[in-house]
Short mmCIF file of C-alpha atoms in Angstrom, two decimals:
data_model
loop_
_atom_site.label_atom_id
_atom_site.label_comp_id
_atom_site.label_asym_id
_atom_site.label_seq_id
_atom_site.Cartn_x
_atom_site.Cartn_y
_atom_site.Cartn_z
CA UNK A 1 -9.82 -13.55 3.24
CA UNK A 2 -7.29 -12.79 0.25
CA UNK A 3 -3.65 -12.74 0.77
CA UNK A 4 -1.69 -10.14 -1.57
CA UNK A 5 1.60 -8.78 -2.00
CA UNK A 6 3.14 -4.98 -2.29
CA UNK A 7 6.62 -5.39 -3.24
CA UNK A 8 8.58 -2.35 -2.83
CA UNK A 9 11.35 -3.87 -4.28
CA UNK A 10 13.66 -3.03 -1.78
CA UNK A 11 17.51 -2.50 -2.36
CA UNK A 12 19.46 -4.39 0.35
CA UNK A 13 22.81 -3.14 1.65
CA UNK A 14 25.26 -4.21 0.21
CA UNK A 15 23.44 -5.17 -3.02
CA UNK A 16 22.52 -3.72 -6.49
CA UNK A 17 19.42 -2.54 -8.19
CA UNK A 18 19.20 -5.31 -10.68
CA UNK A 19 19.55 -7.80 -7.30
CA UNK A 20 16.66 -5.73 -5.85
CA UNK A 21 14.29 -6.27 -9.12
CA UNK A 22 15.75 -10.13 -9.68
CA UNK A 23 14.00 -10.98 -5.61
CA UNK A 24 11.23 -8.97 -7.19
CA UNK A 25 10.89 -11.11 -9.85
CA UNK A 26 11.59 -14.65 -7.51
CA UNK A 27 9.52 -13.47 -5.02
CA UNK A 28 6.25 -13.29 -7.74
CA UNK A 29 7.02 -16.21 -8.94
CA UNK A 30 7.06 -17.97 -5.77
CA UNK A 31 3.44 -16.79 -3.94
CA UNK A 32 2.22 -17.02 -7.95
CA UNK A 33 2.70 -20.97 -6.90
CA UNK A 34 1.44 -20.33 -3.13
CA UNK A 35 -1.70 -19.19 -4.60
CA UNK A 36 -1.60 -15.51 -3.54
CA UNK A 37 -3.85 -13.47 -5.18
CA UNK A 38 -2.49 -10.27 -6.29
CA UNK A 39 1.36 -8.68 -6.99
CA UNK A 40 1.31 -5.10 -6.71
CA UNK A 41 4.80 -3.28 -7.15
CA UNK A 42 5.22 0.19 -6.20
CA UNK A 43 6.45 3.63 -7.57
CA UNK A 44 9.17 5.68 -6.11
CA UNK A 45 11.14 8.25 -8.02
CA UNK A 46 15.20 9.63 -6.73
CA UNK A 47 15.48 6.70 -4.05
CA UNK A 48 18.88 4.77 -3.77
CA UNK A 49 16.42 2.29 -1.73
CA UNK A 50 14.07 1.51 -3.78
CA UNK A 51 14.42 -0.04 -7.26
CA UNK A 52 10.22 0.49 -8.63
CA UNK A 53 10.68 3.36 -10.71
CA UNK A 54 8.75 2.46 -13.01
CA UNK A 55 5.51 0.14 -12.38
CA UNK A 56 4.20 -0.24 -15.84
CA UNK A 57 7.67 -1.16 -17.34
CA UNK A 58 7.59 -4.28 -14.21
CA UNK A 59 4.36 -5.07 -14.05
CA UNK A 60 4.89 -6.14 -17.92
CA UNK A 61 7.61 -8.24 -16.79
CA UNK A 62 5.98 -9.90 -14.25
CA UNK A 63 3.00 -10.83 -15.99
CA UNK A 64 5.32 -12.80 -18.56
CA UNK A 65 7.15 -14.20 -15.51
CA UNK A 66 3.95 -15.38 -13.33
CA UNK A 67 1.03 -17.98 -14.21
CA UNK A 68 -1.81 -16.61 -12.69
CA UNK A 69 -1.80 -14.35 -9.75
CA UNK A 70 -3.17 -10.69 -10.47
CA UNK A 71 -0.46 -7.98 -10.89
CA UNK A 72 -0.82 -4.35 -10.47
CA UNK A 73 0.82 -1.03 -9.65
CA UNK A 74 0.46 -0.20 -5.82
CA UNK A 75 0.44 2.37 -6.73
CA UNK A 76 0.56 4.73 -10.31
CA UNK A 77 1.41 8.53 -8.67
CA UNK A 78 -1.63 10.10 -10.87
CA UNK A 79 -0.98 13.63 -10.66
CA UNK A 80 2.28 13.36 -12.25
CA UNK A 81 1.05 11.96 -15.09
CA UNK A 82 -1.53 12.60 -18.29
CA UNK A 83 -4.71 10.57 -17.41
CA UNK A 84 -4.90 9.48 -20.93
CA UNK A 85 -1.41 8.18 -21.03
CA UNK A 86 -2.04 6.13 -17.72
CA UNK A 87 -5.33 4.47 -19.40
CA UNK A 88 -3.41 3.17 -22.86
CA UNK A 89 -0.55 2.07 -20.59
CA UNK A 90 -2.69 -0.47 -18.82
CA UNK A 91 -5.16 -1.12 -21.63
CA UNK A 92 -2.50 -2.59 -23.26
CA UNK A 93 -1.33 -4.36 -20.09
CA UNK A 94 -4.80 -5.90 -19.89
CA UNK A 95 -4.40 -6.70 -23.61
CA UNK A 96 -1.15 -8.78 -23.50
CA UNK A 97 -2.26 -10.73 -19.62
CA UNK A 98 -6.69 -10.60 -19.58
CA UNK A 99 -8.04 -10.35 -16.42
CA UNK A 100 -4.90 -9.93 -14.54
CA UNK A 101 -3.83 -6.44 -14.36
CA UNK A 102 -4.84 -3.95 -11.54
CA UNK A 103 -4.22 0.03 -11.47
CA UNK A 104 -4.01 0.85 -8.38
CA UNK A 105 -4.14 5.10 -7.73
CA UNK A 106 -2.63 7.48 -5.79
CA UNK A 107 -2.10 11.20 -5.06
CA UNK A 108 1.45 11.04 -3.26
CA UNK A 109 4.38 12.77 -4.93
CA UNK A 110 6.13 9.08 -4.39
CA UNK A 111 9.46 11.07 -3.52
CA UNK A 112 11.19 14.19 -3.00
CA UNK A 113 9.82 18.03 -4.23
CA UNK A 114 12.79 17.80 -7.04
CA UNK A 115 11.42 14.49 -8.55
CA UNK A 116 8.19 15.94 -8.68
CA UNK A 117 9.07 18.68 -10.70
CA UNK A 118 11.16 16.98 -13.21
CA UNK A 119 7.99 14.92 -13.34
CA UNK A 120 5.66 17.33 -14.15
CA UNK A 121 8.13 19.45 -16.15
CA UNK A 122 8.16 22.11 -13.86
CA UNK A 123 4.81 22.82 -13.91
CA UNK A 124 3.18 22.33 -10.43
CA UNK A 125 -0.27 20.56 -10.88
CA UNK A 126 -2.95 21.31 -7.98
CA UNK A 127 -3.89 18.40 -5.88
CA UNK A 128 -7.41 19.34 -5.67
CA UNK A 129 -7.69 18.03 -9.32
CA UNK A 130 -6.96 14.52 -8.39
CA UNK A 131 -10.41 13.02 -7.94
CA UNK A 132 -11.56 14.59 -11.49
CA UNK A 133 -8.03 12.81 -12.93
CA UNK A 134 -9.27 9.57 -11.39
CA UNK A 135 -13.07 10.46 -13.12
CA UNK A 136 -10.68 10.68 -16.47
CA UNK A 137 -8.51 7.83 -16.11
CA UNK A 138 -11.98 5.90 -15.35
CA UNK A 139 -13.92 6.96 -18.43
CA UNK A 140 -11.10 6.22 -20.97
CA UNK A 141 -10.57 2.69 -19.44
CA UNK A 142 -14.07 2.39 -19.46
CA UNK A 143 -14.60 3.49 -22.95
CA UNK A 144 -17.28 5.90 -21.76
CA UNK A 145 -17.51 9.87 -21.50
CA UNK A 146 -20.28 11.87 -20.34
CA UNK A 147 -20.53 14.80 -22.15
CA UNK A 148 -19.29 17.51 -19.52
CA UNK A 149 -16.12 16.00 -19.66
CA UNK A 150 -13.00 17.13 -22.31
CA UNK A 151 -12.18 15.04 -25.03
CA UNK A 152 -15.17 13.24 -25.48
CA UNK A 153 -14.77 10.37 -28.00
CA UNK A 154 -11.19 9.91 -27.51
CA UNK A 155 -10.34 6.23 -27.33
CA UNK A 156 -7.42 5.01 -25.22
CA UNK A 157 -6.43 2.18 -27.57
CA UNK A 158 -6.00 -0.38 -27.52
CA UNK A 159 -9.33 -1.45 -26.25
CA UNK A 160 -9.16 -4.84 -24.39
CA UNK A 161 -11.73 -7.27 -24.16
CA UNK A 162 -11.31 -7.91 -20.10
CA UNK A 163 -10.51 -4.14 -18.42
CA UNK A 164 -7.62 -3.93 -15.67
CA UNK A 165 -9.47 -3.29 -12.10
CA UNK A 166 -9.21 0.15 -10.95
CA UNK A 167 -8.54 0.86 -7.44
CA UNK A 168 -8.19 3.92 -4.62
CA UNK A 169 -5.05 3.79 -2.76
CA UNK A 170 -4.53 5.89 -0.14
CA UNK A 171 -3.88 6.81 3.58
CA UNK A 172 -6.80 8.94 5.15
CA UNK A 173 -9.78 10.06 5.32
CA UNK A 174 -10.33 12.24 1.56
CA UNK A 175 -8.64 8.98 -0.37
CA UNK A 176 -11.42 6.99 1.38
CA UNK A 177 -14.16 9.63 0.78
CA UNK A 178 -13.19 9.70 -3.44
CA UNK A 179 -13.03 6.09 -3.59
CA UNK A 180 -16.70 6.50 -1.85
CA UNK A 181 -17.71 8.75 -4.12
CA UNK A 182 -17.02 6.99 -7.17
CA UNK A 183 -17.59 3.47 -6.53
CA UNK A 184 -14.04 2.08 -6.97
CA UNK A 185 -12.26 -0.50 -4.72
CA UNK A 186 -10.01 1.09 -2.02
CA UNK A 187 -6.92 0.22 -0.68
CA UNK A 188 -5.96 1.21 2.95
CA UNK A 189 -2.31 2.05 3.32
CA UNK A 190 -1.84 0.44 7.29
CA UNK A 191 1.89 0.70 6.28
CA UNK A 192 2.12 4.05 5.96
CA UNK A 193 -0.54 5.32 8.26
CA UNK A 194 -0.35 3.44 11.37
CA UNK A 195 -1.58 5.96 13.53
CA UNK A 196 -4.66 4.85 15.92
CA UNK A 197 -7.64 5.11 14.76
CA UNK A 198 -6.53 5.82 10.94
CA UNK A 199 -7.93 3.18 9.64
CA UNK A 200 -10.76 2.97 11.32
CA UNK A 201 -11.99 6.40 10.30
CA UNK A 202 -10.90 6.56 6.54
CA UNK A 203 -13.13 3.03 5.88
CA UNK A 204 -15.98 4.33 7.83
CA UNK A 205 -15.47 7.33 5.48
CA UNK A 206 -15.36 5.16 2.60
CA UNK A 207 -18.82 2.87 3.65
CA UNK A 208 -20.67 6.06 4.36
CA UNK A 209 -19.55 7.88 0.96
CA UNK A 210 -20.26 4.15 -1.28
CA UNK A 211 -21.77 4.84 -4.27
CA UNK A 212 -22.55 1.59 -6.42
CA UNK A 213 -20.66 1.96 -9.44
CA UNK A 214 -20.58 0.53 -13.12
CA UNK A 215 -17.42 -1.31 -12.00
CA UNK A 216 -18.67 -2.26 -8.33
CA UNK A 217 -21.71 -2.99 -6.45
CA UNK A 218 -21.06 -2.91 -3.00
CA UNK A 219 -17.81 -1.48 -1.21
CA UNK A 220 -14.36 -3.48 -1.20
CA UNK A 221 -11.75 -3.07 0.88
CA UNK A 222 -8.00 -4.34 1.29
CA UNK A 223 -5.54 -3.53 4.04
CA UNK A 224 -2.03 -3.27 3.27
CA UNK A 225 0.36 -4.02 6.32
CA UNK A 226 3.71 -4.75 7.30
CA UNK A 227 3.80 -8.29 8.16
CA UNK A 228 6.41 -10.24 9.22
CA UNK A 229 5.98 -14.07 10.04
CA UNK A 230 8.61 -16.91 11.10
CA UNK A 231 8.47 -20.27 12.49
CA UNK A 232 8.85 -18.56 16.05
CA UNK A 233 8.38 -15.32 17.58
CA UNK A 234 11.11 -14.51 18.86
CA UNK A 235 12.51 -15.34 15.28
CA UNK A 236 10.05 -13.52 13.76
CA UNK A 237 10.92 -10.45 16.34
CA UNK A 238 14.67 -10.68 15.15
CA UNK A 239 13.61 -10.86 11.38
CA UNK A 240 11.31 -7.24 11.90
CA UNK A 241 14.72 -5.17 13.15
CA UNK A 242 15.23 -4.56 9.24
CA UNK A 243 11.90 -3.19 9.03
CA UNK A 244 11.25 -1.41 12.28
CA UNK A 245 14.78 0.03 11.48
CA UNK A 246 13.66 1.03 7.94
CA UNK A 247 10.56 2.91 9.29
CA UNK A 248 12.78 4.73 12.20
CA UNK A 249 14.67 6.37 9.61
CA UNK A 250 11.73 7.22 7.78
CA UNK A 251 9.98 9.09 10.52
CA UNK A 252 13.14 11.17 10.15
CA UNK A 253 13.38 11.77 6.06
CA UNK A 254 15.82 9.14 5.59
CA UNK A 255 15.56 6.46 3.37
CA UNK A 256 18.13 4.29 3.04
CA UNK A 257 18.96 0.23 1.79
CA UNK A 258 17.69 -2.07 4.00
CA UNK A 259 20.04 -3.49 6.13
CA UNK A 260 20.31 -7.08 7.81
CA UNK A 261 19.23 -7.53 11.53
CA UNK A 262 22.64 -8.27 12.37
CA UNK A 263 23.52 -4.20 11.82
CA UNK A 264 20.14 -3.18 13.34
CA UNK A 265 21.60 -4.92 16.56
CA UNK A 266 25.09 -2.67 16.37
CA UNK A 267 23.32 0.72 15.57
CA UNK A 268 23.50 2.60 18.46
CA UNK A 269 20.29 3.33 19.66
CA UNK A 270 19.64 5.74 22.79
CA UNK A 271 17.40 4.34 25.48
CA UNK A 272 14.17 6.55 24.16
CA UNK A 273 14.93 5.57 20.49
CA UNK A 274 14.81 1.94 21.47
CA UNK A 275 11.43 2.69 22.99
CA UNK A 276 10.02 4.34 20.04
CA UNK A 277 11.07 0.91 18.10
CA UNK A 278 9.47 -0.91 20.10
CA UNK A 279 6.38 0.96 20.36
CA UNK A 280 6.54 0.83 16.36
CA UNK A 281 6.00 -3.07 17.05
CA UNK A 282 2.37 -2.82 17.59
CA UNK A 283 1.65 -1.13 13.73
CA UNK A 284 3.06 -4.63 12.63
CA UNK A 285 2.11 -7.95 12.75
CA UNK A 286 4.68 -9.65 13.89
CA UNK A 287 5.45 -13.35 14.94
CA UNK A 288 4.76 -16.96 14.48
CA UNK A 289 1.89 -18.25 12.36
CA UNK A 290 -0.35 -19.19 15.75
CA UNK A 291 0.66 -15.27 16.70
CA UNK A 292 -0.03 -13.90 13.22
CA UNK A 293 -3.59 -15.80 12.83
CA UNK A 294 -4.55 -14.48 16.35
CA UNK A 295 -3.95 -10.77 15.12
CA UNK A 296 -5.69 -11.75 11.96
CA UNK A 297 -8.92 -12.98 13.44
CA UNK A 298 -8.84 -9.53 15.60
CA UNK A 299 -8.94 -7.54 12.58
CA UNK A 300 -11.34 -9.05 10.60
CA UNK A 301 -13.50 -8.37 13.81
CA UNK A 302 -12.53 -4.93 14.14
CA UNK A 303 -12.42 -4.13 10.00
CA UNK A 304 -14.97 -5.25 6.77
CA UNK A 305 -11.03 -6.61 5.21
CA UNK A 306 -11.98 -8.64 2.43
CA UNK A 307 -8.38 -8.64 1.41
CA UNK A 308 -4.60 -8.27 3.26
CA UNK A 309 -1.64 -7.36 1.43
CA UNK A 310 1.62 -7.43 2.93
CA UNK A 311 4.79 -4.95 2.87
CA UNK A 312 6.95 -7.15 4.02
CA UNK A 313 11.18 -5.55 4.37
CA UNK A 314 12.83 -8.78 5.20
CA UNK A 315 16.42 -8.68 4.64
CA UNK A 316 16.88 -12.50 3.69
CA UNK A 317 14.91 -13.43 0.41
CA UNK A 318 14.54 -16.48 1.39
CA UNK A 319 13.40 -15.38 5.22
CA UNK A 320 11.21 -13.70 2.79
CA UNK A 321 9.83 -16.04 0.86
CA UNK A 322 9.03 -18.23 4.15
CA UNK A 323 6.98 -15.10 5.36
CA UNK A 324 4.89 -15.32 2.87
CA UNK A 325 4.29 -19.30 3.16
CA UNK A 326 3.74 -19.02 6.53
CA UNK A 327 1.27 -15.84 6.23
CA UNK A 328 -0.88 -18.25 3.45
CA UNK A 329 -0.77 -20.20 6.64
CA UNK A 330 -2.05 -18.56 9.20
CA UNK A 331 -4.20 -16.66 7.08
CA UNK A 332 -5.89 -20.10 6.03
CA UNK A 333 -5.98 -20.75 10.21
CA UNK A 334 -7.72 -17.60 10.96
CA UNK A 335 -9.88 -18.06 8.27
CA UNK A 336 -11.12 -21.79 9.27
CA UNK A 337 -11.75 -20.02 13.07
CA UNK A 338 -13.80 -17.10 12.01
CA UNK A 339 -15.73 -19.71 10.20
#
């Protein structure tokens, strides 16, 4: 199994933007040398948070930061944007780093109705369009138009030798069923939808739906989770209370810095919001690397995961960074017992 990262580069209380997208930066650099294979950084727009504006702009950075690991946008919000622009954005990505640079699509307004509109200029764009905007974005990376389709001809320079890898993000059952239907790569947000038997029915979606593709001849599929791992559980347990916090105040349209354990513990929970934390427990995984590998093994069982990426809101970037040595770990251990 591959081990990936989606950084959402996350703005810590306390701290500053240009902290948020420096940990970005040290945090690439250091699974780059653990020998992860991908770095996908995310879009948000209007978010105090959340420092990824702008995915292109730092996954240009990165590249010239990093070695070898692949780096990609998890994900590019499509409808906001001109399919054409998208593909000469990342064609020239894949022109300055070959063979490293992913485009990972999605449908989500990645924030608030009054980003959107500033986005679009205040003209609302129908949903329902998305899969032919991913059929677009395709051909002009690609290089190759069918003669239905508008603008047929037009190059999305520059044209590089070694394309970026396209791939379906999304969080149900219809982002499964386009990826299906036109061969690409999907990406299963487990982060966002945790809910039982999500998963489960947007990949079956996705298998039934495969159609071998140009860029892909049999289905692929990667999980993205929040993880959290630590030399112990119970350390690993008292590391999560940033993230299970993070996602409580999510469920209720709030998203705010992320904010150490140590303040998780004074918040002042009732007795049923404590429960619902704790029940949020079981949509991680969560614990030492013997704990981690166990919950690893189950869902290779359970899922066809080729690939797990982890979301991973540790307050501590250096808590962080052992995470993500210890997940290589236990990823390599559950690996070596499925063998």
């Amino acid at each position: 199994m591959k081990i990936s990262v989606l950084d959402q580069s996350y703005v810590i209380d306390g701290g500053t933007p240009e902290l948020a997208l420096e940990q970005t930066t040290e945090l690439a650099q250091y699974v780059d040398e653990l020998g992860y294979h991908r770095y996908w950084v995310s879009e948000h727009h209007h978010s105090e948070a959340l420092a990824g504006s702008s995915p292109e702009v730092l996954i240009a950075y990165l590249t010239a930061k990093t070695k070898r690991i692949r780096v990609g946008s998890g994900g590019v919000m499509l409808p906001h944007y001109s399919a054409y622009k998208v593909a000469e954005n990342f064609n020239v990505l894949s022109t300055l780093a070959p063979g490293r640079i992913d485009v990972g699509i999605g449908r989500a307004p990645g924030g608030m109705p009054l980003s959107t509109r500033a986005l679009q200029d205040l003209q609302a764009r129908d949903i329902d369009t998305f899969p032919e905007q991913v059929q677009h974005l395709i051909s002009y990376i690609d290089d190759k138009w069918s003669g239905e389709q508008p603008f047929s001809g037009l190059k999305a320079t520059p044209i590089p030798s070694c394309k970026p890898e396209v791939w379906m993000l999304g969080s149900s059952d219809s982002s499964g069923y386009v990826a299906g239907q036109l061969g690409l790569p999907y990406a299963f947000a487990h982060f966002i939808n945790s809910q039982p038997g999500a998963m489960d029915q947007a990949i079956r979606y996705y298998l039934r739906t495969f159609q071998a593709s140009s860029r892909l001849a049999e289905p692929k599929v990667l999980a993205a989770m929040k993880i959290i791992v630590a030399d112990t559980d119970a350390e690993a347990n008292e590391l999560a209370a940033s993230a299970l916090h993070l996602t409580y105040l999510l469920y209720r349209g709030r998203l705010q810095p992320l904010v150490s354990p140590k303040t998780v513990n004074e918040y002042p929970y009732t007795a049923s919001e404590r429960a619902e934390v704790e029940a949020m427990k079981r949509t991680f995984l969560i614990g030492s690397v013997q704990t981690v590998a166990q919950k690893i093994k189950a869902l290779q069982e359970q899922y066809p995961i080729e690939e797990l990426m982890a979301v991973s809101p540790i307050y501590d970037v250096i808590a962080r960074k052992r995470s993500f040595a210890l997940l290589k770990q236990a990823v390599d251990e559950a690996s070596a017992g499925k063998s």
